Amino acid sequence: MNMWSHQKIREAFLKYFVEHDHLVIGSSSLVPVGDPTLLLVNSGMAPLKPFFTGEKVPPHKRLCNIQKRVRTNDIESVGDRHHLTFLEMMGNWSIGDYFKQEAIELAWRMISEVFKFDTSRIYVAVYAGNNKLPGIPPDNESHKIWKNLISSERIVRLDAESNFWGPAGAYGPCGPCTEVFFDRGESYGCGRSTCGPDCECGYFLEIWNAGVFMQYYLQEDGTFTELPFKSVDAGAGLERFAVVLQAVDSVYETDLLKPIVDTIVWRSNLPADSRSTRIIVDHLRCSIFMIADGIRPANLGREYILRRLLRRTFLHSKLAGIDTAVLQEAAVMVREIFSTYYTELKSAGELIKHILEQELSSFEKTLNRGLREFNKIVSRSSNVISGDDAFRLHDTLGFSIEITKELAHMHGLTIDEERLKERFEEHRARSRGKT
């Protein structure tokens, strides 16, 4: 086994911060508590927001944990080397205690001394300022701190889109941040002369947000005010740490996900690195964690997110000839890997099995009819599926637009989005007229 198994990474991370006076806290549920701005916990700090605003007193001023989270804005990106919907965030926090200097030094010592990353391949980014955020200056302090640790040519300044984080929701604590990237080599790059840490090609893999410097509060009206005290929210993706430390090509080859991939591959004709394999593995894992936290498939809110993930899983499974039994085997593998750390999975086996069976059964008839009709549409289409056809699949057959878009993508087709939008607007107008 690789020296840096996911178990060892977890242990080393928490041990390091405990040695630096951080209190370990458990992962919160994926269902936010008392936070109407979020459907699902999407960051390590989301459950801790009341501590940063001063509404609640934390159990200690320095905290650390490994928090499960869901990123719904990455659903369409899943299938490449590193995007996931379910992730584990290794986090450390200072709540009114240390700030930029110690946060950056803590991150650097962990990178260089604990995990022993090749520091010649480390790049960092700091907030460059942005005229869209008046009154929030460039983060020259972090730049100066990093210059004492690495060469200045490996420090880049990025704007608010990349290096101003938050809030975790529509409003709340936020601030400039400093991120750490690992140079994976030219073979992962796009070849453009402008390629750098802000490029999505994969050349530079972000492994750590070494510090969101929480000093502002974004109000509901879009203005920023100062928080009552300064804090730090730092987070490192466990999956991305594992990619580098285990020297593998993608998150799907780490020991967090490879056993699940193998279960799918052994019982199908799908290659391990195919987009469909990765979608099935990621979405199934995410769905299982959501079910274990009390979420059930439905047509609104977080329940619809679960339904959408499951149905996309079923679509790719159906097209690959994977039956329910294989998905159930993969679900068991998910529980075996993660139930040591998330004990809610231990007692959820029968529930997970039941919901997978129930949801597939309710969707199968719609899926079969929709696929038959979609294939007819493809046979008479050139490069574009008409908005009328896409709307008819949705309105008449109950085939969601997301599924139609997914199938269009797989066939190298696009959808006439303008006409589709018009049809939905016409439908809404008729519905209003009936009430």
Coordinates of N, CA, C and O in Angstrom, one line a residue, residues 150-309:
I150 N 8.9 31.1 -0.5 CA 9.2 30.6 -1.9 C 9.6 31.7 -2.8 O 9.4 32.9 -2.5
S151 N 10.2 31.3 -3.9 CA 10.7 32.4 -4.8 C 9.5 33.2 -5.4 O 8.4 32.6 -5.6
S152 N 9.7 34.4 -5.6 CA 8.7 35.3 -6.0 C 8.0 35.0 -7.4 O 6.9 35.3 -7.6
E153 N 8.8 34.3 -8.3 CA 8.2 34.0 -9.6 C 7.1 32.9 -9.5 O 6.4 32.6 -10.4
R154 N 7.1 32.3 -8.3 CA 6.0 31.2 -8.1 C 4.9 31.8 -7.2 O 4.1 31.0 -6.7
I155 N 4.8 33.1 -7.1 CA 3.7 33.7 -6.4 C 2.9 34.5 -7.5 O 3.5 35.4 -8.2
V156 N 1.7 34.3 -7.7 CA 0.9 35.0 -8.7 C -0.2 35.8 -8.0 O -0.7 35.4 -6.9
R157 N -0.6 36.9 -8.6 CA -1.7 37.7 -8.1 C -3.0 37.4 -9.0 O -2.9 37.6 -10.2
L158 N -4.1 37.0 -8.4 CA -5.3 36.7 -9.1 C -6.4 37.6 -8.6 O -6.4 38.0 -7.4
D159 N -7.4 37.8 -9.5 CA -8.5 38.7 -9.1 C -9.6 38.0 -8.2 O -9.4 36.9 -7.8
A160 N -10.7 38.7 -8.0 CA -11.7 38.3 -7.1 C -12.3 37.0 -7.5 O -12.7 36.2 -6.6
E161 N -12.4 36.7 -8.8 CA -13.0 35.4 -9.2 C -12.3 34.2 -8.7 O -12.9 33.2 -8.4
S162 N -11.0 34.4 -8.6 CA -10.2 33.2 -8.2 C -9.8 33.3 -6.7 O -9.6 32.3 -6.0
N163 N -9.5 34.5 -6.2 CA -8.9 34.7 -4.9 C -9.7 35.6 -3.9 O -9.1 36.2 -3.1
F164 N -11.0 35.6 -4.1 CA -11.8 36.2 -3.0 C -12.9 35.2 -2.8 O -13.7 34.9 -3.6
W165 N -12.9 34.7 -1.5 CA -13.8 33.5 -1.3 C -15.0 34.0 -0.5 O -15.0 34.8 0.4
G166 N -16.1 33.3 -0.8 CA -17.3 33.4 0.0 C -18.3 34.5 -0.5 O -18.1 35.1 -1.5
P167 N -19.4 34.5 0.2 CA -19.7 33.7 1.4 C -20.2 32.3 1.0 O -20.5 32.1 -0.2
A168 N -20.4 31.5 2.0 CA -21.0 30.1 1.7 C -22.5 30.3 1.8 O -23.2 29.9 2.7
G169 N -23.0 30.8 0.7 CA -24.5 31.1 0.6 C -24.6 32.5 0.0 O -23.7 33.1 -0.5
A170 N -25.8 33.0 0.1 CA -26.1 34.3 -0.5 C -25.5 35.5 0.2 O -25.2 36.5 -0.4
Y171 N -25.2 35.4 1.5 CA -24.6 36.4 2.3 C -23.9 35.8 3.5 O -24.2 34.6 3.9
G172 N -23.0 36.5 4.1 CA -22.2 36.0 5.2 C -20.8 36.3 5.2 O -20.3 37.2 4.4
P173 N -20.0 35.7 6.1 CA -18.5 36.0 6.2 C -17.8 35.7 4.9 O -18.1 34.7 4.2
C174 N -16.8 36.5 4.6 CA -16.0 36.3 3.3 C -14.7 37.0 3.5 O -14.5 37.7 4.4
G175 N -13.8 36.9 2.5 CA -12.6 37.6 2.5 C -11.6 37.1 1.4 O -11.9 36.1 0.7
P176 N -10.5 37.8 1.2 CA -9.5 37.4 0.3 C -8.9 36.1 0.7 O -8.9 35.8 1.9
C177 N -8.3 35.4 -0.2 CA -7.7 34.1 0.1 C -6.4 33.9 -0.6 O -6.0 34.6 -1.5
T178 N -5.6 32.9 -0.1 CA -4.4 32.5 -0.7 C -4.4 31.0 -1.0 O -4.7 30.2 0.0
E179 N -4.2 30.6 -2.2 CA -4.3 29.2 -2.6 C -2.9 28.6 -2.9 O -2.0 29.3 -3.4
V180 N -2.8 27.3 -2.8 CA -1.6 26.6 -3.0 C -1.9 25.6 -4.2 O -2.8 24.9 -4.2
F181 N -1.0 25.6 -5.2 CA -1.1 24.8 -6.4 C 0.2 23.9 -6.5 O 1.3 24.3 -6.1
F182 N -0.1 22.7 -7.1 CA 1.0 21.8 -7.3 C 1.2 21.7 -8.9 O 0.3 21.4 -9.6
D183 N 2.4 21.9 -9.3 CA 2.8 21.8 -10.7 C 2.9 20.3 -11.1 O 3.8 19.6 -10.7
R184 N 1.9 19.9 -11.9 CA 1.8 18.5 -12.3 C 2.6 18.2 -13.6 O 2.8 17.0 -14.0
G185 N 3.1 19.2 -14.2 CA 4.0 18.9 -15.4 C 3.3 19.3 -16.7 O 2.0 19.3 -16.8
E186 N 4.1 19.5 -17.7 CA 3.6 19.9 -19.0 C 2.6 19.0 -19.7 O 1.7 19.3 -20.4
S187 N 2.7 17.7 -19.4 CA 1.8 16.7 -20.0 C 0.4 16.9 -19.6 O -0.5 16.4 -20.3
Y188 N 0.2 17.6 -18.5 CA -1.2 17.9 -18.1 C -1.7 19.3 -18.6 O -2.8 19.6 -18.4
G189 N -0.8 20.0 -19.3 CA -1.1 21.4 -19.6 C -1.8 21.5 -20.9 O -2.0 20.6 -21.7
C190 N -2.3 22.8 -21.2 CA -3.0 23.1 -22.4 C -2.0 23.6 -23.5 O -2.4 23.7 -24.7
G191 N -0.8 23.9 -23.1 CA 0.2 24.4 -24.1 C 0.2 25.8 -24.4 O 1.0 26.3 -25.2
R192 N -0.7 26.6 -23.8 CA -0.8 28.0 -24.1 C 0.2 28.8 -23.3 O 0.5 28.4 -22.2
S193 N 0.7 29.8 -23.9 CA 1.8 30.6 -23.2 C 1.2 31.3 -22.0 O 2.0 31.7 -21.1
T194 N -0.1 31.5 -21.9 CA -0.7 32.2 -20.8 C -1.1 31.2 -19.7 O -1.6 31.6 -18.7
C195 N -0.8 29.9 -19.8 CA -1.2 29.0 -18.8 C -0.5 29.3 -17.5 O 0.7 29.6 -17.4
G196 N -1.3 29.2 -16.4 CA -0.8 29.4 -15.1 C -1.7 28.8 -14.1 O -2.7 28.1 -14.4
P197 N -1.5 29.1 -12.8 CA -2.4 28.5 -11.7 C -3.9 28.8 -11.9 O -4.7 28.1 -11.3
D198 N -4.2 29.9 -12.6 CA -5.7 30.2 -12.8 C -6.3 29.4 -14.0 O -7.5 29.6 -14.3
C199 N -5.5 28.6 -14.7 CA -6.0 27.9 -15.9 C -6.6 26.5 -15.4 O -6.1 25.9 -14.5
E200 N -7.7 26.1 -16.0 CA -8.4 24.9 -15.6 C -7.9 23.7 -16.3 O -8.5 22.6 -16.1
C201 N -6.8 23.7 -17.0 CA -6.4 22.6 -17.8 C -5.8 21.4 -17.0 O -5.8 20.3 -17.5
G202 N -5.4 21.7 -15.8 CA -4.8 20.6 -15.0 C -3.3 20.6 -14.8 O -2.8 19.8 -14.0
Y203 N -2.7 21.5 -15.5 CA -1.2 21.7 -15.3 C -0.9 22.0 -13.8 O 0.0 21.4 -13.2
F204 N -1.7 22.9 -13.3 CA -1.5 23.3 -11.9 C -2.8 22.9 -11.1 O -3.9 23.3 -11.4
L205 N -2.6 22.0 -10.2 CA -3.7 21.4 -9.4 C -3.8 22.1 -8.1 O -2.8 22.1 -7.3
E206 N -4.9 22.8 -7.8 CA -5.1 23.4 -6.5 C -5.2 22.4 -5.4 O -6.1 21.5 -5.5
I207 N -4.4 22.4 -4.4 CA -4.4 21.4 -3.4 C -4.9 22.0 -2.0 O -5.2 21.2 -1.1
W208 N -4.8 23.3 -1.9 CA -5.1 23.9 -0.6 C -5.5 25.3 -0.7 O -4.8 26.1 -1.4
N209 N -6.6 25.7 -0.1 CA -6.8 27.1 0.1 C -6.3 27.4 1.5 O -6.9 27.1 2.5
A210 N -5.0 27.9 1.5 CA -4.3 28.0 2.8 C -4.8 29.0 3.7 O -4.4 29.0 4.9
G211 N -5.7 29.8 3.2 CA -6.4 30.8 4.1 C -7.4 31.7 3.4 O -7.0 32.4 2.5
V212 N -8.6 31.5 3.8 CA -9.6 32.6 3.5 C -9.6 33.5 4.7 O -9.8 33.1 5.9
F213 N -9.2 34.7 4.5 CA -9.0 35.7 5.6 C -10.3 36.4 5.9 O -10.6 37.4 5.3
M214 N -11.1 35.8 6.8 CA -12.4 36.3 7.1 C -12.4 37.6 7.9 O -12.1 37.6 9.1
Q215 N -12.6 38.7 7.1 CA -12.6 40.0 7.8 C -13.8 40.8 7.3 O -14.0 41.9 7.8
Y216 N -14.6 40.3 6.4 CA -15.7 41.0 5.8 C -17.0 40.2 5.9 O -17.0 39.0 6.0
Y217 N -18.1 40.9 5.9 CA -19.4 40.3 5.9 C -20.2 40.9 4.7 O -20.4 42.1 4.6
L218 N -20.6 40.0 3.7 CA -21.4 40.5 2.6 C -22.8 40.5 3.0 O -23.4 39.5 3.4
Q219 N -23.4 41.7 3.0 CA -24.8 41.9 3.4 C -25.8 41.5 2.3 O -25.4 41.4 1.1
E220 N -27.0 41.4 2.6 CA -28.0 41.0 1.6 C -28.2 42.0 0.5 O -28.5 41.7 -0.6
D221 N -27.8 43.3 0.8 CA -27.9 44.3 -0.2 C -26.7 44.4 -1.1 O -26.6 45.3 -1.9
G222 N -25.7 43.5 -0.9 CA -24.5 43.5 -1.7 C -23.4 44.4 -1.2 O -22.3 44.4 -1.8
T223 N -23.5 45.0 0.0 CA -22.4 45.8 0.6 C -21.6 45.0 1.5 O -22.1 43.9 2.0
F224 N -20.4 45.4 1.8 CA -19.5 44.7 2.7 C -19.3 45.5 4.0 O -19.2 46.8 3.9
T225 N -19.3 44.8 5.1 CA -19.0 45.5 6.4 C -17.9 44.6 7.0 O -17.7 43.5 6.7
E226 N -17.3 45.2 8.0 CA -16.2 44.5 8.7 C -16.8 43.6 9.8 O -17.7 43.9 10.5
L227 N -16.2 42.4 9.9 CA -16.6 41.5 10.9 C -16.1 42.0 12.3 O -15.1 42.7 12.3
P228 N -16.7 41.5 13.4 CA -16.2 42.0 14.7 C -14.8 41.6 15.0 O -14.1 42.2 15.9
F229 N -14.3 40.5 14.4 CA -12.9 40.1 14.6 C -12.4 39.3 13.4 O -13.3 38.9 12.6
K230 N -11.1 39.2 13.2 CA -10.6 38.6 12.0 C -10.4 37.1 12.3 O -9.9 36.7 13.4
S231 N -10.6 36.3 11.3 CA -10.5 34.8 11.4 C -9.9 34.2 10.2 O -9.7 34.9 9.1
V232 N -9.6 32.9 10.2 CA -9.0 32.2 9.1 C -9.8 30.9 8.8 O -10.1 30.2 9.8
D233 N -10.2 30.7 7.6 CA -10.8 29.5 7.1 C -9.9 28.8 6.1 O -9.8 29.4 5.0
A234 N -9.2 27.7 6.4 CA -8.3 27.1 5.5 C -8.8 25.7 5.2 O -9.4 25.0 6.1
G235 N -8.7 25.3 3.9 CA -9.2 23.9 3.6 C -8.4 23.3 2.5 O -8.0 23.9 1.5
A236 N -8.1 22.0 2.6 CA -7.4 21.2 1.7 C -8.3 20.0 1.2 O -8.8 19.3 2.1
G237 N -8.4 19.8 -0.1 CA -9.2 18.7 -0.5 C -8.5 17.4 -0.3 O -7.4 17.2 -0.8
L238 N -9.1 16.5 0.4 CA -8.5 15.2 0.7 C -8.2 14.4 -0.6 O -7.1 13.8 -0.8
E239 N -9.1 14.5 -1.5 CA -9.0 13.7 -2.8 C -7.8 14.3 -3.6 O -7.0 13.5 -4.2
R240 N -7.6 15.6 -3.6 CA -6.5 16.1 -4.4 C -5.1 15.9 -3.7 O -4.1 15.7 -4.4
F241 N -5.1 16.0 -2.4 CA -3.9 15.6 -1.7 C -3.5 14.1 -2.1 O -2.3 13.8 -2.3
A242 N -4.5 13.3 -2.1 CA -4.2 11.9 -2.4 C -3.7 11.7 -3.8 O -2.8 10.8 -4.1
V243 N -4.2 12.5 -4.8 CA -3.7 12.4 -6.2 C -2.2 12.6 -6.2 O -1.4 11.9 -6.8
V244 N -1.7 13.7 -5.5 CA -0.3 14.0 -5.6 C 0.5 13.0 -4.7 O 1.5 12.5 -5.2
L245 N 0.0 12.8 -3.5 CA 0.8 11.9 -2.6 C 0.9 10.5 -3.0 O 1.8 9.7 -2.8
Q246 N -0.2 10.0 -3.7 CA -0.2 8.6 -4.2 C 0.3 8.5 -5.7 O 0.4 7.4 -6.2
A247 N 0.7 9.7 -6.2 CA 1.3 9.7 -7.6 C 0.4 9.0 -8.6 O 0.9 8.2 -9.4
V248 N -0.8 9.4 -8.7 CA -1.8 8.9 -9.7 C -2.3 10.0 -10.6 O -2.1 11.2 -10.4
D249 N -2.9 9.6 -11.7 CA -3.3 10.5 -12.7 C -4.6 11.3 -12.3 O -4.7 12.5 -12.7
S250 N -5.5 10.7 -11.6 CA -6.8 11.4 -11.3 C -7.3 11.0 -10.0 O -6.8 10.0 -9.4
V251 N -8.3 11.7 -9.5 CA -8.9 11.3 -8.2 C -9.5 9.9 -8.2 O -9.6 9.3 -7.2
Y252 N -9.9 9.5 -9.4 CA -10.5 8.2 -9.5 C -9.5 7.0 -9.4 O -9.9 5.9 -9.3
E253 N -8.2 7.3 -9.4 CA -7.2 6.3 -9.2 C -6.7 6.3 -7.8 O -5.8 5.5 -7.4
T254 N -7.2 7.2 -6.9 CA -6.8 7.2 -5.5 C -7.5 6.0 -4.8 O -8.5 5.5 -5.3
D255 N -7.0 5.7 -3.6 CA -7.6 4.6 -2.8 C -9.0 5.0 -2.3 O -9.7 4.2 -1.7
L256 N -9.4 6.3 -2.4 CA -10.7 6.7 -2.0 C -11.8 6.2 -3.0 O -12.9 6.0 -2.7
L257 N -11.4 6.2 -4.3 CA -12.4 5.9 -5.4 C -12.1 4.7 -6.2 O -13.0 4.1 -6.8
K258 N -10.8 4.3 -6.3 CA -10.5 3.2 -7.2 C -11.2 1.9 -6.9 O -11.7 1.2 -7.9
P259 N -11.4 1.5 -5.7 CA -12.2 0.3 -5.4 C -13.6 0.3 -6.0 O -14.2 -0.7 -6.4
I260 N -14.2 1.5 -6.0 CA -15.6 1.7 -6.5 C -15.5 1.6 -8.0 O -16.3 1.0 -8.7
V261 N -14.5 2.3 -8.6 CA -14.3 2.2 -10.1 C -14.1 0.8 -10.5 O -14.7 0.3 -11.5
D262 N -13.3 0.0 -9.8 CA -13.0 -1.4 -10.1 C -14.3 -2.2 -10.1 O -14.5 -3.1 -10.9
T263 N -15.2 -1.9 -9.1 CA -16.4 -2.7 -9.0 C -17.3 -2.5 -10.3 O -17.9 -3.4 -10.8
I264 N -17.3 -1.2 -10.8 CA -18.1 -0.9 -12.0 C -17.4 -1.5 -13.2 O -18.1 -2.1 -14.1
V265 N -16.1 -1.4 -13.3 CA -15.4 -1.9 -14.5 C -15.4 -3.4 -14.7 O -15.6 -3.9 -15.8
W266 N -15.3 -4.1 -13.5 CA -15.3 -5.5 -13.6 C -16.6 -6.1 -14.1 O -16.6 -7.2 -14.6
R267 N -17.7 -5.4 -13.9 CA -19.0 -5.9 -14.3 C -19.6 -5.2 -15.5 O -20.8 -5.2 -15.7
S268 N -18.7 -4.5 -16.3 CA -19.2 -3.8 -17.5 C -18.1 -3.7 -18.5 O -17.0 -4.2 -18.3
N269 N -18.5 -3.1 -19.6 CA -17.5 -2.9 -20.7 C -16.9 -1.5 -20.7 O -16.2 -1.1 -21.6
L270 N -17.1 -0.8 -19.6 CA -16.7 0.6 -19.5 C -15.2 0.6 -19.2 O -14.8 -0.1 -18.2
P271 N -14.4 1.5 -19.8 CA -13.0 1.7 -19.4 C -13.0 2.4 -18.1 O -13.9 3.2 -17.8
A272 N -12.0 2.2 -17.3 CA -11.9 2.9 -16.0 C -11.8 4.4 -16.1 O -12.3 5.1 -15.2
D273 N -11.2 4.9 -17.1 CA -11.1 6.4 -17.3 C -12.2 7.0 -18.1 O -12.1 8.2 -18.6
S274 N -13.2 6.3 -18.4 CA -14.3 6.8 -19.3 C -15.1 7.8 -18.5 O -15.2 7.8 -17.2
R275 N -15.7 8.8 -19.2 CA -16.6 9.8 -18.5 C -17.7 9.1 -17.8 O -18.1 9.5 -16.7
S276 N -18.3 8.1 -18.5 CA -19.5 7.4 -17.9 C -19.1 6.8 -16.6 O -19.8 6.8 -15.6
T277 N -18.0 6.1 -16.5 CA -17.5 5.4 -15.3 C -17.4 6.4 -14.2 O -17.8 6.2 -13.0
R278 N -16.7 7.5 -14.5 CA -16.5 8.5 -13.5 C -17.8 9.2 -13.0 O -18.0 9.4 -11.8
I279 N -18.7 9.4 -13.9 CA -20.0 10.0 -13.5 C -20.8 9.0 -12.6 O -21.3 9.4 -11.5
I280 N -20.8 7.7 -12.9 CA -21.5 6.7 -12.1 C -20.9 6.7 -10.7 O -21.6 6.7 -9.7
V281 N -19.6 6.6 -10.6 CA -18.9 6.5 -9.4 C -19.1 7.7 -8.5 O -19.4 7.6 -7.3
D282 N -18.9 8.9 -9.1 CA -19.0 10.1 -8.3 C -20.4 10.3 -7.8 O -20.7 10.6 -6.6
H283 N -21.4 10.2 -8.7 CA -22.8 10.5 -8.4 C -23.4 9.5 -7.4 O -24.2 9.8 -6.5
L284 N -23.0 8.2 -7.6 CA -23.4 7.2 -6.6 C -22.9 7.4 -5.2 O -23.7 7.4 -4.3
R285 N -21.6 7.7 -5.1 CA -21.0 8.0 -3.8 C -21.7 9.2 -3.2 O -22.1 9.2 -2.0
C286 N -21.9 10.3 -3.9 CA -22.6 11.5 -3.4 C -24.0 11.2 -3.0 O -24.4 11.6 -1.9
S287 N -24.7 10.4 -3.8 CA -26.1 10.1 -3.4 C -26.2 9.3 -2.1 O -27.1 9.5 -1.3
I288 N -25.3 8.3 -2.0 CA -25.3 7.5 -0.7 C -25.1 8.4 0.5 O -25.8 8.2 1.5
F289 N -24.2 9.3 0.4 CA -23.9 10.2 1.6 C -25.2 11.1 1.8 O -25.5 11.3 3.0
M290 N -25.8 11.5 0.8 CA -27.0 12.3 1.0 C -28.2 11.5 1.6 O -28.9 12.0 2.5
I291 N -28.3 10.3 1.1 CA -29.4 9.4 1.7 C -29.1 9.2 3.2 O -30.0 9.2 4.0
A292 N -27.8 8.9 3.5 CA -27.5 8.6 4.9 C -27.7 9.8 5.8 O -27.9 9.6 7.0
D293 N -27.7 11.0 5.3 CA -28.0 12.2 6.0 C -29.5 12.6 6.0 O -29.9 13.7 6.4
G294 N -30.4 11.7 5.6 CA -31.8 11.9 5.7 C -32.5 12.5 4.5 O -33.7 12.8 4.5
I295 N -31.8 12.7 3.4 CA -32.4 13.3 2.2 C -33.0 12.2 1.3 O -32.4 11.1 1.2
R296 N -34.2 12.5 0.8 CA -34.9 11.5 0.0 C -35.2 12.1 -1.4 O -35.5 13.3 -1.5
P297 N -35.2 11.3 -2.5 CA -35.4 11.9 -3.8 C -36.8 12.5 -3.9 O -37.8 11.9 -3.5
A298 N -36.9 13.7 -4.5 CA -38.1 14.4 -4.8 C -37.9 15.4 -5.9 O -36.8 15.4 -6.5
N299 N -38.8 16.3 -6.1 CA -38.7 17.2 -7.2 C -38.4 18.7 -6.9 O -38.5 19.5 -7.7
L300 N -38.0 18.9 -5.6 CA -37.7 20.3 -5.2 C -36.5 20.3 -4.3 O -36.2 19.4 -3.6
G301 N -35.7 21.4 -4.4 CA -34.6 21.7 -3.5 C -33.5 20.6 -3.4 O -33.2 20.0 -4.5
R302 N -33.0 20.3 -2.2 CA -31.9 19.4 -2.1 C -32.4 18.0 -2.5 O -31.6 17.1 -3.0
E303 N -33.7 17.7 -2.3 CA -34.2 16.4 -2.7 C -34.2 16.2 -4.2 O -33.9 15.1 -4.7
Y304 N -34.3 17.3 -5.0 CA -34.2 17.2 -6.4 C -32.8 17.0 -6.9 O -32.5 16.3 -7.8
I305 N -31.8 17.6 -6.1 CA -30.4 17.3 -6.4 C -30.1 15.9 -6.3 O -29.4 15.3 -7.2
L306 N -30.6 15.2 -5.3 CA -30.4 13.8 -5.1 C -31.0 13.0 -6.3 O -30.4 12.1 -6.9
R307 N -32.3 13.4 -6.6 CA -32.9 12.7 -7.7 C -32.2 12.9 -9.0 O -32.0 11.9 -9.8
R308 N -31.7 14.1 -9.3 CA -30.9 14.3 -10.5 C -29.7 13.5 -10.5 O -29.3 12.9 -11.6
L309 N -28.9 13.4 -9.4 CA -27.7 12.6 -9.4 C -28.0 11.1 -9.6 O -27.3 10.5 -10.4

